[in-house]
PDB file of C-alpha atoms in Angstrom:
ATOM      1  CA  MET A  13     -48.791  73.634 -15.171  1.00  0.00           C
ATOM      2  CA  PHE A  14     -48.338  74.466 -18.862  1.00  0.00           C
ATOM      3  CA  LYS A  15     -50.443  77.616 -18.601  1.00  0.00           C
ATOM      4  CA  ASN A  16     -47.399  79.854 -18.105  1.00  0.00           C
ATOM      5  CA  PHE A  17     -45.188  77.869 -20.535  1.00  0.00           C
ATOM      6  CA  SER A  18     -44.138  80.097 -23.463  1.00  0.00           C
ATOM      7  CA  TRP A  19     -41.965  79.575 -26.502  1.00  0.00           C
ATOM      8  CA  GLY A  20     -39.007  81.060 -24.587  1.00  0.00           C
ATOM      9  CA  HIS A  21     -39.337  78.302 -22.008  1.00  0.00           C
ATOM     10  CA  GLY A  22     -39.434  75.731 -24.830  1.00  0.00           C
ATOM     11  CA  VAL A  23     -36.230  77.081 -26.352  1.00  0.00           C
ATOM     12  CA  ALA A  24     -34.516  76.968 -22.950  1.00  0.00           C
ATOM     13  CA  VAL A  25     -35.647  73.368 -22.372  1.00  0.00           C
ATOM     14  CA  ALA A  26     -34.535  72.333 -25.891  1.00  0.00           C
ATOM     15  CA  LEU A  27     -31.140  73.984 -25.416  1.00  0.00           C
ATOM     16  CA  GLY A  28     -30.724  72.298 -22.025  1.00  0.00           C
ATOM     17  CA  LEU A  29     -31.602  68.889 -23.484  1.00  0.00           C
ATOM     18  CA  PHE A  30     -29.177  69.421 -26.375  1.00  0.00           C
ATOM     19  CA  MET A  31     -26.340  70.359 -24.006  1.00  0.00           C
ATOM     20  CA  SER A  32     -27.120  67.303 -21.868  1.00  0.00           C
ATOM     21  CA  PHE A  33     -26.974  65.105 -24.981  1.00  0.00           C
ATOM     22  CA  ILE A  34     -23.588  66.535 -26.010  1.00  0.00           C
ATOM     23  CA  LEU A  35     -22.168  66.014 -22.514  1.00  0.00           C
ATOM     24  CA  PHE A  36     -23.509  62.451 -22.543  1.00  0.00           C
ATOM     25  CA  LEU A  37     -21.684  61.792 -25.824  1.00  0.00           C
ATOM     26  CA  ILE A  38     -18.453  63.276 -24.498  1.00  0.00           C
ATOM     27  CA  PHE A  39     -18.373  61.282 -21.279  1.00  0.00           C
ATOM     28  CA  VAL A  40     -19.858  57.970 -22.426  1.00  0.00           C
ATOM     29  CA  PHE A  41     -18.214  57.537 -25.827  1.00  0.00           C
ATOM     30  CA  SER A  42     -14.815  58.868 -24.809  1.00  0.00           C
ATOM     31  CA  SER A  43     -14.594  56.223 -22.082  1.00  0.00           C
ATOM     32  CA  GLY A  44     -15.142  53.511 -24.695  1.00  0.00           C
ATOM     33  CA  MET A  45     -12.270  54.752 -26.858  1.00  0.00           C
ATOM     34  CA  GLN A  46      -9.464  54.098 -24.389  1.00  0.00           C
ATOM     35  CA  ASN A  47      -7.862  51.417 -26.586  1.00  0.00           C
ATOM     36  CA  SER A  48      -8.253  53.291 -29.861  1.00  0.00           C
ATOM     37  CA  GLU A  49      -4.987  53.411 -31.725  1.00  0.00           C
ATOM     38  CA  LEU A  50      -3.598  53.552 -35.222  1.00  0.00           C
ATOM     39  CA  ILE A  51      -3.611  50.299 -37.148  1.00  0.00           C
ATOM     40  CA  SER A  52       0.053  50.702 -37.944  1.00  0.00           C
ATOM     41  CA  ASP A  53       2.834  52.842 -36.531  1.00  0.00           C
ATOM     42  CA  SER A  54       4.381  53.162 -40.001  1.00  0.00           C
ATOM     43  CA  TYR A  55       1.166  53.955 -41.847  1.00  0.00           C
ATOM     44  CA  TYR A  56       2.650  55.899 -44.767  1.00  0.00           C
ATOM     45  CA  GLU A  57       5.396  53.353 -45.479  1.00  0.00           C
ATOM     46  CA  ASP A  58       2.791  50.562 -45.400  1.00  0.00           C
ATOM     47  CA  GLU A  59       0.593  52.516 -47.791  1.00  0.00           C
ATOM     48  CA  LEU A  60       3.439  52.860 -50.295  1.00  0.00           C
ATOM     49  CA  ALA A  61       4.026  49.089 -50.222  1.00  0.00           C
ATOM     50  CA  TYR A  62       0.318  48.259 -50.536  1.00  0.00           C
ATOM     51  CA  GLN A  63       0.593  47.438 -54.266  1.00  0.00           C
ATOM     52  CA  GLU A  64       2.595  44.335 -53.301  1.00  0.00           C
ATOM     53  CA  ILE A  65      -0.303  43.213 -51.084  1.00  0.00           C
ATOM     54  CA  ILE A  66      -2.776  43.822 -53.907  1.00  0.00           C
ATOM     55  CA  ASN A  67      -0.628  41.706 -56.232  1.00  0.00           C
ATOM     56  CA  ALA A  68      -0.363  38.911 -53.642  1.00  0.00           C
ATOM     57  CA  LYS A  69      -4.148  38.874 -53.148  1.00  0.00           C
ATOM     58  CA  ASN A  70      -4.721  38.847 -56.912  1.00  0.00           C
ATOM     59  CA  ASN A  71      -2.313  35.905 -57.240  1.00  0.00           C
ATOM     60  CA  ALA A  72      -4.251  34.032 -54.534  1.00  0.00           C
ATOM     61  CA  ASP A  73      -7.562  34.812 -56.253  1.00  0.00           C
ATOM     62  CA  LEU A  74      -6.303  33.047 -59.376  1.00  0.00           C
ATOM     63  CA  LEU A  75      -5.733  29.780 -57.481  1.00  0.00           C
ATOM     64  CA  THR A  76      -8.302  27.044 -58.046  1.00  0.00           C
ATOM     65  CA  GLU A  77      -7.997  25.910 -54.429  1.00  0.00           C
ATOM     66  CA  LYS A  78      -7.173  28.185 -51.521  1.00  0.00           C
ATOM     67  CA  PRO A  79      -6.095  27.427 -47.968  1.00  0.00           C
ATOM     68  CA  VAL A  80      -9.019  26.932 -45.586  1.00  0.00           C
ATOM     69  CA  TYR A  81      -9.251  27.411 -41.846  1.00  0.00           C
ATOM     70  CA  HIS A  82     -11.140  25.477 -39.186  1.00  0.00           C
ATOM     71  CA  GLN A  83     -11.805  26.586 -35.628  1.00  0.00           C
ATOM     72  CA  ASN A  84     -12.000  24.153 -32.731  1.00  0.00           C
ATOM     73  CA  LYS A  85     -11.225  24.202 -29.019  1.00  0.00           C
ATOM     74  CA  GLU A  86      -7.488  23.586 -29.663  1.00  0.00           C
ATOM     75  CA  GLY A  87      -7.168  26.657 -31.877  1.00  0.00           C
ATOM     76  CA  ILE A  88      -7.325  27.613 -35.534  1.00  0.00           C
ATOM     77  CA  THR A  89      -6.031  25.106 -38.093  1.00  0.00           C
ATOM     78  CA  ILE A  90      -5.097  26.337 -41.581  1.00  0.00           C
ATOM     79  CA  THR A  91      -4.976  23.594 -44.210  1.00  0.00           C
ATOM     80  CA  PHE A  92      -3.306  24.069 -47.583  1.00  0.00           C
ATOM     81  CA  PRO A  93      -4.588  22.058 -50.550  1.00  0.00           C
ATOM     82  CA  GLN A  94      -2.193  19.610 -52.193  1.00  0.00           C
ATOM     83  CA  SER A  95      -2.145  21.781 -55.322  1.00  0.00           C
ATOM     84  CA  VAL A  96      -0.567  24.661 -53.364  1.00  0.00           C
ATOM     85  CA  LYS A  97       3.096  24.041 -52.554  1.00  0.00           C
ATOM     86  CA  PRO A  98       4.682  26.992 -50.712  1.00  0.00           C
ATOM     87  CA  GLU A  99       8.430  27.403 -51.114  1.00  0.00           C
ATOM     88  CA  ASN A 100      10.356  25.930 -48.181  1.00  0.00           C
ATOM     89  CA  ALA A 101       6.943  25.051 -46.670  1.00  0.00           C
ATOM     90  CA  ASN A 102       7.193  28.307 -44.682  1.00  0.00           C
ATOM     91  CA  ILE A 103       4.063  30.343 -44.071  1.00  0.00           C
ATOM     92  CA  HIS A 104       3.763  33.778 -42.498  1.00  0.00           C
ATOM     93  CA  PHE A 105       0.529  34.485 -40.701  1.00  0.00           C
ATOM     94  CA  GLU A 106      -0.818  37.489 -38.860  1.00  0.00           C
ATOM     95  CA  LEU A 107      -3.770  37.269 -36.544  1.00  0.00           C
ATOM     96  CA  PHE A 108      -4.692  40.939 -36.514  1.00  0.00           C
ATOM     97  CA  ARG A 109      -6.936  42.437 -33.813  1.00  0.00           C
ATOM     98  CA  THR A 110      -8.341  45.819 -34.854  1.00  0.00           C
ATOM     99  CA  ASP A 111      -9.233  47.085 -31.388  1.00  0.00           C
ATOM    100  CA  ASP A 112      -6.032  46.179 -29.488  1.00  0.00           C
ATOM    101  CA  SER A 113      -2.653  45.641 -31.132  1.00  0.00           C
ATOM    102  CA  ASN A 114      -1.353  43.978 -27.946  1.00  0.00           C
ATOM    103  CA  LEU A 115      -3.451  40.934 -28.894  1.00  0.00           C
ATOM    104  CA  ASP A 116      -1.957  40.584 -32.406  1.00  0.00           C
ATOM    105  CA  VAL A 117      -0.130  37.352 -33.236  1.00  0.00           C
ATOM    106  CA  LYS A 118       2.507  37.316 -36.010  1.00  0.00           C
ATOM    107  CA  LYS A 119       4.694  34.351 -36.818  1.00  0.00           C
ATOM    108  CA  ASP A 120       6.525  32.410 -39.527  1.00  0.00           C
ATOM    109  CA  ILE A 121       5.683  28.750 -39.221  1.00  0.00           C
ATOM    110  CA  PRO A 122       6.461  25.629 -41.272  1.00  0.00           C
ATOM    111  CA  LEU A 123       3.748  23.332 -42.601  1.00  0.00           C
ATOM    112  CA  ASP A 124       3.535  19.852 -41.107  1.00  0.00           C
ATOM    113  CA  GLY A 125       3.277  16.573 -43.035  1.00  0.00           C
ATOM    114  CA  LYS A 126      -0.459  17.062 -43.612  1.00  0.00           C
ATOM    115  CA  ASN A 127       0.148  20.427 -45.305  1.00  0.00           C
ATOM    116  CA  GLU A 128      -1.319  22.398 -42.396  1.00  0.00           C
ATOM    117  CA  PHE A 129      -0.416  24.360 -39.283  1.00  0.00           C
ATOM    118  CA  GLN A 130      -2.233  25.347 -36.119  1.00  0.00           C
ATOM    119  CA  ILE A 131      -2.500  28.537 -34.104  1.00  0.00           C
ATOM    120  CA  PRO A 132      -2.983  27.403 -30.493  1.00  0.00           C
ATOM    121  CA  ALA A 133      -6.038  28.609 -28.566  1.00  0.00           C
ATOM    122  CA  LYS A 134      -3.894  29.847 -25.666  1.00  0.00           C
ATOM    123  CA  VAL A 135      -2.605  32.799 -27.746  1.00  0.00           C
ATOM    124  CA  ILE A 136      -6.059  33.836 -28.989  1.00  0.00           C
ATOM    125  CA  PHE A 137      -8.393  35.955 -26.874  1.00  0.00           C
ATOM    126  CA  PRO A 138     -12.151  36.240 -27.492  1.00  0.00           C
ATOM    127  CA  GLY A 139     -13.032  38.819 -30.115  1.00  0.00           C
ATOM    128  CA  SER A 140     -12.859  39.674 -33.783  1.00  0.00           C
ATOM    129  CA  TYR A 141      -9.670  39.018 -35.788  1.00  0.00           C
ATOM    130  CA  THR A 142      -8.434  39.240 -39.348  1.00  0.00           C
ATOM    131  CA  LEU A 143      -6.276  36.244 -40.267  1.00  0.00           C
ATOM    132  CA  LYS A 144      -3.717  37.081 -42.969  1.00  0.00           C
ATOM    133  CA  VAL A 145      -1.937  34.064 -44.453  1.00  0.00           C
ATOM    134  CA  LYS A 146       1.069  34.854 -46.691  1.00  0.00           C
ATOM    135  CA  TRP A 147       3.369  32.563 -48.657  1.00  0.00           C
ATOM    136  CA  GLU A 148       5.503  32.433 -51.797  1.00  0.00           C
ATOM    137  CA  ASN A 149       5.536  29.961 -54.658  1.00  0.00           C
ATOM    138  CA  ASN A 150       7.863  30.256 -57.666  1.00  0.00           C
ATOM    139  CA  LYS A 151       8.957  33.711 -56.442  1.00  0.00           C
ATOM    140  CA  LYS A 152       5.318  34.922 -56.547  1.00  0.00           C
ATOM    141  CA  PRO A 153       3.731  36.251 -53.348  1.00  0.00           C
ATOM    142  CA  TYR A 154       0.298  35.046 -52.237  1.00  0.00           C
ATOM    143  CA  GLN A 155      -2.016  36.306 -49.495  1.00  0.00           C
ATOM    144  CA  VAL A 156      -5.490  35.335 -48.320  1.00  0.00           C
ATOM    145  CA  ASP A 157      -7.428  37.123 -45.580  1.00  0.00           C
ATOM    146  CA  TYR A 158     -10.171  35.696 -43.393  1.00  0.00           C
ATOM    147  CA  ASP A 159     -12.411  37.431 -40.855  1.00  0.00           C
ATOM    148  CA  ILE A 160     -12.574  35.318 -37.698  1.00  0.00           C
ATOM    149  CA  GLN A 161     -14.760  35.606 -34.621  1.00  0.00           C
ATOM    150  CA  TRP A 162     -13.050  33.758 -31.730  1.00  0.00           C
ATOM    151  CA  LYS A 163     -15.238  32.890 -28.757  1.00  0.00           C
TER     152      LYS A 163
END
């Protein structure tokens, strides 16, 4: 069978396999990218304001105690320590989904009497999220980010 197989046949087989591989990549990986989109519609404006986010994260890093989150079947509960007193007890949170912006959750919410708030499970779909918690204290912005895997 390989008696009449020359280097020309080998080059043709290699070229055919390479073209098959490229076509496989085009058809298989392009079908998986149907929900690919930009993270933000106003990317350049967000980039110009990014120094404010850096400052807010640096302010949060200087805190001795930071807000913590707990996941349970009711949702995600974010608890603020007693040492952290946000102005007006108002917190802004963003539950950011990198693969589908339709599943993002953004809301301003007040803290309850136990210095916490809850994101209900009914608004969270299984997948990977970034939880961004933002607040102000004494006119200083604060922000902490958590990576969350919701199942």
